[in-house]
Amino acid sequence: MNYRALSKTSLRISEISFGCMSLGNDHVANKALLHQAFDQGINYFDTADLYQAGFNEETVGRAFAGMRGKVVIATKVGNQLRPDGSGWDWNPRKEYILQAVEASLRRLQTDYIDLYQLHGGTIDDPIDETIEAFEQLQRQGKIRHYGISSIRPNVIREYCKRSNIVSVMMQYSVLDRRPEESCLELLREHQIGVLVRGSLASGLLIDKPAKAYLTLPADAVAKASASIQQVATGKTSKTSAALGYVLYHPAVTSSVVGIRTNAQLTDVVEAARHAIMPASSIQVLQQSVPQLVYDQHR
């Protein structure tokens, strides 16, 4: 497994990381899968307080109890669950963040979070207040670094200008190249690491039948999948090609992949070994599908 520095921090994280949202409801099974991922070189694990109403953080905390210093744990905040269980509301206020982090620390069985991320965000948020909360937590040692999870260019620009974020998590793949229009270069210039979600486009680039994706029709998705197959030669699998595409951009630090089974873990780890793509293959993939652009929140 290769490792990359996250922004200007001292954190070095695996270029393929574990999206814990995919975990099930069995602590024992989850621990086994997470430890297998760690044993195969994955050291970055991404969760959120929203996932399974906190159970996801708890299961990650249980899995890595006693070996905290060996793993990099990221979680997220901003979606406040309603007491009646009917859903959640967006809450980026400082008071809520300072309260929510305590529950996350408790569930994760740790006294610090490596990367604390705002789980969304809009241009109408009290952005300076949100930043104040993260900066305070950093001074207190409760978080090491902070970032945001967002695909909104206008929000990303504001955090680049006004904060000390070290990362942005965003959806990016051969099928969804919207970040290439402006966000990736902006983040590279600011030395802010990109954590990619959706690299495999929910399996549409790998093994699932073609269907419409975002604004792309099914035939465009099928063409992209065929191009993935075209560049997947030798030891390079379709998974390798899809991961290699997003890892090619210098702004990207890691691809966060949802892993549910041992078979998926084996496929992803093996694919990571052959995810180095030549420029010619990148061009083939870029030419295979129209580049989408963000039509909102610009």
PDB file of N, CA and C in Angstrom, residues 6 18 35 61 89 99 115 123 148 176-177 180 198 207 214 220 259 265:
ATOM      1  N   LEU A   6      -1.214  14.054   4.038  1.00  0.00           N
ATOM      2  CA  LEU A   6      -2.468  14.798   3.966  1.00  0.00           C
ATOM      3  C   LEU A   6      -2.155  16.276   4.139  1.00  0.00           C
ATOM      4  N   PHE A  18     -10.669   3.397   4.101  1.00  0.00           N
ATOM      5  CA  PHE A  18     -11.867   2.615   4.412  1.00  0.00           C
ATOM      6  C   PHE A  18     -13.031   3.547   4.745  1.00  0.00           C
ATOM      7  N   HIS A  35      -9.899  -4.891  11.010  1.00  0.00           N
ATOM      8  CA  HIS A  35      -8.546  -5.354  11.310  1.00  0.00           C
ATOM      9  C   HIS A  35      -7.893  -5.987  10.086  1.00  0.00           C
ATOM     10  N   GLY A  61     -14.685   2.629  17.172  1.00  0.00           N
ATOM     11  CA  GLY A  61     -13.993   2.800  18.443  1.00  0.00           C
ATOM     12  C   GLY A  61     -13.690   1.482  19.124  1.00  0.00           C
ATOM     13  N   ASP A  89     -31.455  17.384  11.211  1.00  0.00           N
ATOM     14  CA  ASP A  89     -31.468  18.762  10.736  1.00  0.00           C
ATOM     15  C   ASP A  89     -30.032  19.266  10.624  1.00  0.00           C
ATOM     16  N   GLN A  99     -20.565  20.578  21.358  1.00  0.00           N
ATOM     17  CA  GLN A  99     -21.310  19.550  22.098  1.00  0.00           C
ATOM     18  C   GLN A  99     -21.185  18.189  21.416  1.00  0.00           C
ATOM     19  N   LEU A 115      -9.000  13.795  12.186  1.00  0.00           N
ATOM     20  CA  LEU A 115      -9.575  14.719  11.206  1.00  0.00           C
ATOM     21  C   LEU A 115     -11.070  14.852  11.471  1.00  0.00           C
ATOM     22  N   ILE A 123     -23.558  28.055   1.544  1.00  0.00           N
ATOM     23  CA  ILE A 123     -22.988  29.397   1.536  1.00  0.00           C
ATOM     24  C   ILE A 123     -23.699  30.294   2.542  1.00  0.00           C
ATOM     25  N   ILE A 148     -13.696  19.726   5.455  1.00  0.00           N
ATOM     26  CA  ILE A 148     -15.117  19.729   5.116  1.00  0.00           C
ATOM     27  C   ILE A 148     -15.401  18.613   4.121  1.00  0.00           C
ATOM     28  N   ASP A 176     -18.062  11.154 -12.910  1.00  0.00           N
ATOM     29  CA  ASP A 176     -18.361  12.444 -12.293  1.00  0.00           C
ATOM     30  C   ASP A 176     -17.076  13.261 -12.200  1.00  0.00           C
ATOM     31  N   ARG A 177     -16.764  13.967 -13.274  1.00  0.00           N
ATOM     32  CA  ARG A 177     -15.532  14.738 -13.352  1.00  0.00           C
ATOM     33  C   ARG A 177     -15.769  16.217 -13.037  1.00  0.00           C
ATOM     34  N   GLU A 180     -13.003  18.505 -11.649  1.00  0.00           N
ATOM     35  CA  GLU A 180     -11.899  18.912 -12.515  1.00  0.00           C
ATOM     36  C   GLU A 180     -12.068  20.335 -13.059  1.00  0.00           C
ATOM     37  N   GLY A 198     -16.892   7.830  -3.929  1.00  0.00           N
ATOM     38  CA  GLY A 198     -17.586   7.509  -5.177  1.00  0.00           C
ATOM     39  C   GLY A 198     -16.681   7.197  -6.343  1.00  0.00           C
ATOM     40  N   ASP A 207     -18.802  -3.576 -12.248  1.00  0.00           N
ATOM     41  CA  ASP A 207     -19.523  -4.808 -12.566  1.00  0.00           C
ATOM     42  C   ASP A 207     -21.041  -4.680 -12.620  1.00  0.00           C
ATOM     43  N   LEU A 214     -26.287  10.540 -12.511  1.00  0.00           N
ATOM     44  CA  LEU A 214     -26.359  11.992 -12.534  1.00  0.00           C
ATOM     45  C   LEU A 214     -27.133  12.405 -13.780  1.00  0.00           C
ATOM     46  N   ALA A 220     -24.011   6.388 -22.142  1.00  0.00           N
ATOM     47  CA  ALA A 220     -22.752   7.059 -21.818  1.00  0.00           C
ATOM     48  C   ALA A 220     -22.038   6.329 -20.691  1.00  0.00           C
ATOM     49  N   ILE A 259     -16.366  -0.583   1.910  1.00  0.00           N
ATOM     50  CA  ILE A 259     -16.044  -2.008   1.831  1.00  0.00           C
ATOM     51  C   ILE A 259     -16.958  -2.772   2.778  1.00  0.00           C
ATOM     52  N   LEU A 265     -12.729  -6.239   0.012  1.00  0.00           N
ATOM     53  CA  LEU A 265     -11.465  -5.763   0.567  1.00  0.00           C
ATOM     54  C   LEU A 265     -10.282  -6.305  -0.234  1.00  0.00           C
TER      55      LEU A 265
END
